[in-house]
Coordinates of C-alpha atoms and ligand atoms in Angstrom, one line a residue:
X292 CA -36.7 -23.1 18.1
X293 CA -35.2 -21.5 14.3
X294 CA -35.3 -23.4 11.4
X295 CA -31.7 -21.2 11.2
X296 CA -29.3 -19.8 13.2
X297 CA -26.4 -18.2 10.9
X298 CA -23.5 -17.1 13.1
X299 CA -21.7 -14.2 11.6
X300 CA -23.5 -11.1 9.8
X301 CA -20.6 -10.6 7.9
X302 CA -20.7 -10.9 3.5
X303 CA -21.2 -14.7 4.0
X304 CA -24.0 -15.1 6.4
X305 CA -26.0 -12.3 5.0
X306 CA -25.7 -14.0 1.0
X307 CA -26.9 -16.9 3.1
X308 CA -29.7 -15.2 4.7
X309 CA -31.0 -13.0 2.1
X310 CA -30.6 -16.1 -0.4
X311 CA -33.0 -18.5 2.0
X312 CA -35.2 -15.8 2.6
X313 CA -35.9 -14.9 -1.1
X314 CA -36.2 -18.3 -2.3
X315 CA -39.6 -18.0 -0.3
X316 CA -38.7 -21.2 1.8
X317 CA -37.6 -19.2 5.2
X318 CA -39.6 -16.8 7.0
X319 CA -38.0 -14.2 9.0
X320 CA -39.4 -15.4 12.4
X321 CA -38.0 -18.7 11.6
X322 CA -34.5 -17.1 10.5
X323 CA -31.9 -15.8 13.2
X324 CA -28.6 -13.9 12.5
X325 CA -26.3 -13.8 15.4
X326 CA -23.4 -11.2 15.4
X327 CA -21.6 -9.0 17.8
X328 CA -22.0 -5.7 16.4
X329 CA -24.7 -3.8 16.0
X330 CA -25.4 -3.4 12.0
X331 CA -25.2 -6.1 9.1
X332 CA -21.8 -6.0 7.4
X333 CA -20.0 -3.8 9.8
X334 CA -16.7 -5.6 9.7
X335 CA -17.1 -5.1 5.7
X336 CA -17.9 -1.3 5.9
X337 CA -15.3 -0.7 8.6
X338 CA -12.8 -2.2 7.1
X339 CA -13.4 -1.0 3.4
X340 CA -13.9 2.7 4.5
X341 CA -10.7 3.2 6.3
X342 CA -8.4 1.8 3.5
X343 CA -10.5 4.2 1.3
X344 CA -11.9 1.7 -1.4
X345 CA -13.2 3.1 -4.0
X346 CA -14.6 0.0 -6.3
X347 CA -14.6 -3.3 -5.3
X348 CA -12.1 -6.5 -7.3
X349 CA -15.1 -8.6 -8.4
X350 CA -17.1 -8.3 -10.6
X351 CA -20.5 -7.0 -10.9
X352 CA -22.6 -9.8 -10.9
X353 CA -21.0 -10.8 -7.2
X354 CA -23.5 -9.4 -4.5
X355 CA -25.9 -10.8 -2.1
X356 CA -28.6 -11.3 -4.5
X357 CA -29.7 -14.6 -5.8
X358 CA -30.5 -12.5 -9.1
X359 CA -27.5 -12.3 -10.9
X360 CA -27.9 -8.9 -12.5
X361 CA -29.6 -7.4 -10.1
X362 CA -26.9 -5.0 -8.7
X363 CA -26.3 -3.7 -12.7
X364 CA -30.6 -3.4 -13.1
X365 CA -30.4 -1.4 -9.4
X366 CA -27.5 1.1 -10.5
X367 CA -29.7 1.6 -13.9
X368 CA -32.6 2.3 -12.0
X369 CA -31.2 4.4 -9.3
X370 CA -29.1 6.1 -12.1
X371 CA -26.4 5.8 -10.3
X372 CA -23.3 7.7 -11.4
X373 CA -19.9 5.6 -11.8
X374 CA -21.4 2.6 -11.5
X375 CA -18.7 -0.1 -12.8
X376 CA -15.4 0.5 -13.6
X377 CA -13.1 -1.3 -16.5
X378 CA -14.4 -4.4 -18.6
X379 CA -15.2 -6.9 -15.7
X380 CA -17.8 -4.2 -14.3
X381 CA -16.2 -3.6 -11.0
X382 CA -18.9 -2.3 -9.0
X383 CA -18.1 0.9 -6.8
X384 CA -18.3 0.2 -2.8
X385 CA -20.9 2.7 -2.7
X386 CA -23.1 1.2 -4.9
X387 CA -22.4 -2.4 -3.5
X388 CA -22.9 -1.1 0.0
X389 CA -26.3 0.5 -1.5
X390 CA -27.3 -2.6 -2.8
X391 CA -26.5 -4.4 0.3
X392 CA -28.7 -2.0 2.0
X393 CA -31.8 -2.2 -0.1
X394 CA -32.0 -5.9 0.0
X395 CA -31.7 -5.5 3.5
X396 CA -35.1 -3.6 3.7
X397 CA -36.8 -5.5 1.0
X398 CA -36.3 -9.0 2.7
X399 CA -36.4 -7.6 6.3
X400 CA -33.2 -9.0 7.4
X401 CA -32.9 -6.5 10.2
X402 CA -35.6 -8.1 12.1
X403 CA -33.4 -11.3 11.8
X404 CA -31.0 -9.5 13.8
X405 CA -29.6 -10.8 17.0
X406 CA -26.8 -8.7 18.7
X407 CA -24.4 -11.2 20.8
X408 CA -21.4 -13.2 20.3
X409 CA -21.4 -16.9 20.2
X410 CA -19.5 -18.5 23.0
X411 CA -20.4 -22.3 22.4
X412 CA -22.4 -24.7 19.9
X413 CA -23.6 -28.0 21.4
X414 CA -25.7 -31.1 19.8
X415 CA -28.9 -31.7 21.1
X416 CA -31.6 -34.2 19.6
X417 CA -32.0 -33.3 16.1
X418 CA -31.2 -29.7 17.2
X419 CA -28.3 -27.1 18.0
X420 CA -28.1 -25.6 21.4
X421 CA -26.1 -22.0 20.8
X422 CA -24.9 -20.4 23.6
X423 CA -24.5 -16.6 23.1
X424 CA -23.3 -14.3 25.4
X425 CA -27.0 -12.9 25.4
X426 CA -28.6 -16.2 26.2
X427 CA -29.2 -19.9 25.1
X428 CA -30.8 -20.5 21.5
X429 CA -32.1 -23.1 19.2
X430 CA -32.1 -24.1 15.9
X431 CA -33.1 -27.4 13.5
X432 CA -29.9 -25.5 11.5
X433 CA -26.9 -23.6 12.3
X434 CA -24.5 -22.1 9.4
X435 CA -21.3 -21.1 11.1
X436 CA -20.4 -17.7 8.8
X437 CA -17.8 -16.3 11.1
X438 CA -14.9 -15.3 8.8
X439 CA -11.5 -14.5 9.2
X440 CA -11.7 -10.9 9.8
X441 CA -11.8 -10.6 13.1
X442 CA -8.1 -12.6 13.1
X443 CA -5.7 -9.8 11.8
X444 CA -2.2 -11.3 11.6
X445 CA 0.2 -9.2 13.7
X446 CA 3.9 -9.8 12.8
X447 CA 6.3 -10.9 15.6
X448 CA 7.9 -7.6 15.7
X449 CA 4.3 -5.9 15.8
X450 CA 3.0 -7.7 18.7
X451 CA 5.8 -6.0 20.4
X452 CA 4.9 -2.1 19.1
X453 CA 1.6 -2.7 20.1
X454 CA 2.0 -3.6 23.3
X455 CA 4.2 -0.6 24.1
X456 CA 2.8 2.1 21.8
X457 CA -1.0 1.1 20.7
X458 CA -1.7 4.7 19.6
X459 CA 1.0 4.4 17.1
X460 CA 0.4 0.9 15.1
X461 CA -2.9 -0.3 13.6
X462 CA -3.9 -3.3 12.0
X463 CA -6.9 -2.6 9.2
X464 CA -8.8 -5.2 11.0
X465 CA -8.9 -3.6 13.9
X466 CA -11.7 -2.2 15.4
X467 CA -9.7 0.7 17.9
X468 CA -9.6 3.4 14.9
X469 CA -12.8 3.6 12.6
X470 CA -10.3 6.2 10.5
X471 CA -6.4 5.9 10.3
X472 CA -6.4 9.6 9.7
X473 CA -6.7 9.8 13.2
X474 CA -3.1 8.7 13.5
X475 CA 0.0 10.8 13.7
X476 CA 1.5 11.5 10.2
X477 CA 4.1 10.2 8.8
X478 CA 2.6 6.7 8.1
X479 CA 4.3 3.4 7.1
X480 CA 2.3 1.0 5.7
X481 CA 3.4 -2.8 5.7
X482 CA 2.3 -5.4 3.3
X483 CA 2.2 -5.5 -0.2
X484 CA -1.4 -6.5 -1.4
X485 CA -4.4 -5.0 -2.5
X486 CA -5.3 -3.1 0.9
X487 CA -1.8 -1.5 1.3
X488 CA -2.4 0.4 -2.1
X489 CA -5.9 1.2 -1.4
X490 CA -4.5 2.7 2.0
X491 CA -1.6 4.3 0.2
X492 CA -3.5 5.9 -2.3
X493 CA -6.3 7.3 0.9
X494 CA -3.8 8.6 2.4
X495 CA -1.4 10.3 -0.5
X496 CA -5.0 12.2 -1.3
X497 CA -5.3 13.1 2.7
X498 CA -1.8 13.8 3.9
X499 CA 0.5 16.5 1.9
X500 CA 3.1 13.8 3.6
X501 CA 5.6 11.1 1.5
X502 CA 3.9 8.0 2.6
X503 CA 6.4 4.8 2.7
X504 CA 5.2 1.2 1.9
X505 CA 7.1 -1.6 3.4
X506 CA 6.2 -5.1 1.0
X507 CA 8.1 -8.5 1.0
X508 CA 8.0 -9.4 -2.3
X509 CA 7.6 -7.6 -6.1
X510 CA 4.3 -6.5 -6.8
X511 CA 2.2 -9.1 -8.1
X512 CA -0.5 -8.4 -10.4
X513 CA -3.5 -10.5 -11.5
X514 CA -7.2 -9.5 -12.0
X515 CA -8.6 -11.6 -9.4
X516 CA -7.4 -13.3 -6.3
X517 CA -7.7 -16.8 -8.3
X518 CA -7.9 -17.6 -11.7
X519 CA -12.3 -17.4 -12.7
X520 CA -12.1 -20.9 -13.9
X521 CA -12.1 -21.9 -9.9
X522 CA -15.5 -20.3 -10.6
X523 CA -16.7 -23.1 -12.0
X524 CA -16.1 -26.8 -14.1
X525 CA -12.8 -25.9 -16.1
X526 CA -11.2 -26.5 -12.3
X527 CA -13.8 -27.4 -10.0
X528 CA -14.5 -30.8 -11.4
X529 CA -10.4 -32.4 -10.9
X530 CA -10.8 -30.5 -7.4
X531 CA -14.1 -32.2 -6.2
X532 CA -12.8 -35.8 -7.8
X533 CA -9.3 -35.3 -5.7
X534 CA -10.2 -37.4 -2.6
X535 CA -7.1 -36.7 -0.5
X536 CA -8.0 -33.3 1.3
X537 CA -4.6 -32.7 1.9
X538 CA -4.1 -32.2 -2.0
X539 CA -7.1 -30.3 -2.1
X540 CA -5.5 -28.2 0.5
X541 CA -2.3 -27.6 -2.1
X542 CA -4.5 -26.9 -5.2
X543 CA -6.0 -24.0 -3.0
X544 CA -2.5 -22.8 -2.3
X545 CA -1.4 -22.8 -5.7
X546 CA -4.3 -21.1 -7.1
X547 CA -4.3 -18.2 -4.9
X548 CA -2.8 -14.9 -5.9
X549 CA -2.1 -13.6 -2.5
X550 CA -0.9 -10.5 -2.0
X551 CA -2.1 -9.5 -5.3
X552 CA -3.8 -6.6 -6.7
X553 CA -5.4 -5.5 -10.7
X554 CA -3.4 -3.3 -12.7
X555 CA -5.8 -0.2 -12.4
X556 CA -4.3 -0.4 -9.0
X557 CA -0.9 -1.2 -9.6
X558 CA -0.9 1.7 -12.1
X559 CA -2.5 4.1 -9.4
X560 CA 0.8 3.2 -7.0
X561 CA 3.1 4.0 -9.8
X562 CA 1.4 7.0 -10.5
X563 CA 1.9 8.0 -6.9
X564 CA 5.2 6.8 -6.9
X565 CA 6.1 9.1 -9.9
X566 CA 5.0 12.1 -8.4
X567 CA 6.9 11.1 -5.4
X568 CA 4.2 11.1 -3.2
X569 CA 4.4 7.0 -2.5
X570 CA 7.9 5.5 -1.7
X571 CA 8.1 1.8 -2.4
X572 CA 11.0 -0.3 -0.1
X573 CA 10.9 -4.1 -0.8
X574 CA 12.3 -5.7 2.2
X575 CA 12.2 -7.5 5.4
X576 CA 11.4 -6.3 8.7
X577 CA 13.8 -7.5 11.3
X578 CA 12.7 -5.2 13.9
X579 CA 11.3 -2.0 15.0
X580 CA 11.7 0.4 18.0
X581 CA 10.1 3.6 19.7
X582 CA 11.8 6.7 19.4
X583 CA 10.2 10.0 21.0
X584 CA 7.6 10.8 18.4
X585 CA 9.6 8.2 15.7
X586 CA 9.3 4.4 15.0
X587 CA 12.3 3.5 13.6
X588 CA 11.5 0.1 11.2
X589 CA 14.9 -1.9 11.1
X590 CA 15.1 -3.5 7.5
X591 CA 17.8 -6.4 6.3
X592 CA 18.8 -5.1 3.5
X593 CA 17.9 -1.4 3.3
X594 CA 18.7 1.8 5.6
X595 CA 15.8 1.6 8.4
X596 CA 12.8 4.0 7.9
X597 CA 11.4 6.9 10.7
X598 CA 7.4 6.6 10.1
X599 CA 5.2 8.0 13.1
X600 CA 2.6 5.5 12.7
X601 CA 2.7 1.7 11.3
X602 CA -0.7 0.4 9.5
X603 CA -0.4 -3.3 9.0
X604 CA -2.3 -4.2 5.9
X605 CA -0.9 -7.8 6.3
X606 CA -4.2 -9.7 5.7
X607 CA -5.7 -12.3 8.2
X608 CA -3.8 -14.7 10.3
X609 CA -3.1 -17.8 8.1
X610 CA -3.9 -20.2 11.2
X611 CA -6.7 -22.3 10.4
X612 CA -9.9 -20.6 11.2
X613 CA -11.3 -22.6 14.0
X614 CA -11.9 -20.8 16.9
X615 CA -11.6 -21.5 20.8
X616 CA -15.0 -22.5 21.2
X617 CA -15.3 -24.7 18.1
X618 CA -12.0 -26.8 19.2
X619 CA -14.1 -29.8 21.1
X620 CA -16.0 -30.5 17.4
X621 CA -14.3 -34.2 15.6
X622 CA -13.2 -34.3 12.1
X623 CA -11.0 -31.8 10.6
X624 CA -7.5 -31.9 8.4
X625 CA -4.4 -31.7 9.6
X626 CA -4.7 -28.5 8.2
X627 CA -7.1 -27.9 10.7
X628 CA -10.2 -27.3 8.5
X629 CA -13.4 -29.4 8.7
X630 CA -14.0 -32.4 6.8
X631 CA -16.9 -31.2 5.5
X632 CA -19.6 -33.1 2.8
X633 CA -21.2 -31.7 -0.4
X634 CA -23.9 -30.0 1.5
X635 CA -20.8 -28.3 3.3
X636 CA -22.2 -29.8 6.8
X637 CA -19.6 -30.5 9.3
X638 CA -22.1 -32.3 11.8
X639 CA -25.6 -33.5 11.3
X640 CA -27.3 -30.0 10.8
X641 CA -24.1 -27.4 11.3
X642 CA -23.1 -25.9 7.8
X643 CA -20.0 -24.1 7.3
X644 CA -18.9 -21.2 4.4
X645 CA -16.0 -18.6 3.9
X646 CA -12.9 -20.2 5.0
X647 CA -14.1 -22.8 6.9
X648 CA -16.1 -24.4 4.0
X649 CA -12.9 -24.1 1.7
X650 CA -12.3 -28.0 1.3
X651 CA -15.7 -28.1 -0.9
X652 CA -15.9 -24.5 -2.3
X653 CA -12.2 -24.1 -3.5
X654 CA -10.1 -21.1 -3.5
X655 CA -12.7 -19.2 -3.8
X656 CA -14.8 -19.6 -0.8
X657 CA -13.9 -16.4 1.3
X658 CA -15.2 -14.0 -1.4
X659 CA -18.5 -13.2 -2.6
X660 CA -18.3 -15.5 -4.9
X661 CA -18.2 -18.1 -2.1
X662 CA -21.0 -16.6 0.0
X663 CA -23.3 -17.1 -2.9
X664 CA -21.8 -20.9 -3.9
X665 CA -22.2 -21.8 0.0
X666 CA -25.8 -19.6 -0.2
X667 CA -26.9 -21.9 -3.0
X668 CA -26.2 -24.9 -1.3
X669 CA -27.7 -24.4 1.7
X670 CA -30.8 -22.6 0.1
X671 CA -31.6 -25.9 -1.9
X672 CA -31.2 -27.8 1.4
X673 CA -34.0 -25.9 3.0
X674 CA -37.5 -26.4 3.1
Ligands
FAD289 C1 -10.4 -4.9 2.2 C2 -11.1 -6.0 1.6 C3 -11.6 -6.0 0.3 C4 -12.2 -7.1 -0.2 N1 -12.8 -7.0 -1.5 C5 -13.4 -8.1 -2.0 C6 -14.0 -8.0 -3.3 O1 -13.9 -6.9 -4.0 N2 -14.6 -9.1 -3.8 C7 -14.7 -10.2 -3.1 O2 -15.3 -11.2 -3.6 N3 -14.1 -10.4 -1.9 C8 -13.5 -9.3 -1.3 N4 -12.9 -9.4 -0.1 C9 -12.9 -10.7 0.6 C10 -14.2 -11.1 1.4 O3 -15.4 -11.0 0.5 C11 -14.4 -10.2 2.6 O4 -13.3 -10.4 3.5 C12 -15.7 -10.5 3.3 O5 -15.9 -9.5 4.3 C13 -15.7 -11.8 4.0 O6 -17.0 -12.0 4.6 P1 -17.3 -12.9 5.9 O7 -18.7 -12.8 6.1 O8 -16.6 -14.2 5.7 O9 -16.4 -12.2 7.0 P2 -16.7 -10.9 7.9 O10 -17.2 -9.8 7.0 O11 -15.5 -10.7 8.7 O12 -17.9 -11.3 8.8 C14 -17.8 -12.3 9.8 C15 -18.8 -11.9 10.9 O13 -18.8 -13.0 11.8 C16 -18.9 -12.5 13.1 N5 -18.4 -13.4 14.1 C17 -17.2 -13.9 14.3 N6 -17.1 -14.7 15.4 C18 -18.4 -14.7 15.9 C19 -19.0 -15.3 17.1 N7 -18.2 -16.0 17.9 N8 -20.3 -15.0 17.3 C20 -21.0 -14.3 16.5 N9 -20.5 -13.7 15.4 C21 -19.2 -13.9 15.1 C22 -18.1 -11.2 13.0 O14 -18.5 -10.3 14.0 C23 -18.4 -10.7 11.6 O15 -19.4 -9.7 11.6 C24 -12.3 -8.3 0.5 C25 -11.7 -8.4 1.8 C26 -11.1 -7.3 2.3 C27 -10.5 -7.4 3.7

């Protein structure tokens, strides 16, 4: 039997592994990550190489280190060129993904490695009983670190594209394309937040083609996805002290930026846009329909647009993250999260983090500022 079973190998259950196994109280033998793919962080690396991101929105002292400057000490001794861009030290995805990798070797965490999914979680006597769909497994322990990027949100209209014409619509969070350059040009991207600029911009530099980006709403611009006192007491303490989870729930909504994105990036679209390379249509999609080599996007205000291939960069479905074989456990909001307690345990030994843990953690809790709030937690709950 583990000490610890983290589902998910993902940003948030490999903070939580590398944080237990550094503080010195986990061995590797006792530790097991269980994920479906074959490599730690793949949904990350997927994801982040096809929309071509070049540095990441935190800053530089959020990594998977329990050291707080220890991906600004690694770029100094790896003299890394480009390290950190602008005055909040953004690091670039290279040199995060680096990082990543050499804690990685240094702790071992590859040997921690268990390639399956998980299909079921049951309660045994003082233990877990996690059925994978590579076996049965025990743990004293189980952190559920599963996520929402597996759950792209696929628009009404899009469900229908996809079903008739895969080849020509992909959602960033999809694993059928490992490059959208594969896809016939001329593209239509749709959404309006960070990932739809990083896309745009990849593909303006690949493609001699006018790419056309579909949003909803004006562009909104803010540093980060939430305002950095959710970081810590200047919000955090009324948060924890609200009792009522369903106001907890609304201060989360409030303080998100979605479909945000800095102003380095916002200026990099205008740019784009001067030069004509980007064109910007801010409307709603009422429909869209296959036309030899053409998609033809409908729009309610504006002329509809001929693309040849539709990327969705329209974030994660906003259902609540619990999935099929988590539905049987008790106690969660009408929102549909758990009800969760300091320790961020749902049930008598299973820890949650990421979205699922978002009740305790605030709006922060599916970033990497999260994974190492949640990591800290359950690192001073081990022994
Ligand atoms: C394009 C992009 C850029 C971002 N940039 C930043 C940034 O700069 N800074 C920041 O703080 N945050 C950023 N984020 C937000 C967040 O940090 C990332 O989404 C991060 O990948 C979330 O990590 P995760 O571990 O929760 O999810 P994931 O990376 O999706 O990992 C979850 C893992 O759980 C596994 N899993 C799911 N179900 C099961 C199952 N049944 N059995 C076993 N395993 C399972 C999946 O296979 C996956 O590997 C960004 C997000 C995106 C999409």
């Amino acid at each position: 039997m583990y000490k610890w079973i983290i589902i998910g190998g993902g940003i948030h259950g490999c903070t939580i592994a590398t944080f237990l196994l550094k503080s010195g109280k986990v061995k590797k033998d006792e530790l097991l990550i269980i994920d479906p793919y074959p490599v730690p962080l793949y949904k990350w690396k997927t994801i982040t190489s096809k929309i071509g991101m070049d540095y990441l929105r935190s800053p530089s002292v959020h990594h998977l280190d329990p050291a707080p400057f220890s991906l600004q000490k690694y770029a100094r001794d790896n003299k890394v060129t480009a390290p950190f861009i602008g005055r909040f030290k953004r690091p670039s995805l290279s040199l995060f993904n680096a990082h990543c990798e050499a804690l990685f070797a240094e702790t071992d965490l590859y040997s921690c490695w268990f390639r399956a999914k998980v299909e079921n979680l049951a309660p045994g006597k003082k233990k877990w009983m996690v059925h994978t769909t590579n076996g049965r497994l025990e743990a004293k322990r189980v952190v559920l670190a599963i996520g929402m990027n597996t759950q792209p949100s696929y628009p009404a209209w899009a469900e229908e594209l996809a079903k008739s014409n895969p080849h020509r619509i992909h959602h960033i969070f999809d694993d059928d394309l490992q490059s959208i350059r594969e896809m016939p040009p001329s593209f239509g991207i749709v959404g309006g937040g960070i990932s739809s600029i990083h896309t745009a911009v990849h593909l303006c530099n690949v493609h001699n083609e006018k790419v056309k980006l579909i949003k909803r709403h004006p562009f909104r611009v803010h540093d980060f996805d939430s305002d950095p006192g959710w970081l810590g007491p200047k919000y955090l303490t009324s948060f924890r002290k609200e009792n009522d989870l369903n106001i907890r729930r609304k201060m989360i909504t409030q303080a998100r930026h979605r479909g945000s994105m800095p102003r380095n990036l916002f200026m990099k679209a205008k740019r784009l846009y001067g030069r004509g390379q980007l064109e910007v249509i801010t409307d709603e999609i009422s429909g869209v329909r296959a036309a030899g080599s053409y998609i033809d996007i409908r729009l309610k205000e504006n002329q509809s647009q001929k693309v040849s291939s539709v990327i969705l960069t329209t974030g994660a479905a906003s259902r609540h993250p619990i999935h099929d074989w988590l539905t049987h456990m008790p106690k969660c909001t009408s929102c549909g999260f758990p009800i969760i307690n300091k320790n961020l345990e749902w049930e008598n030994g299973l820890h949650v983090s990421g979205p699922l843990a978002e009740l305790e953690i605030g709006p922060v809790s599916r970033n990497i500022a999260g994974a190492r709030k949640t990591a800290e937690i359950i690192t001073a709950l081990a022994n």
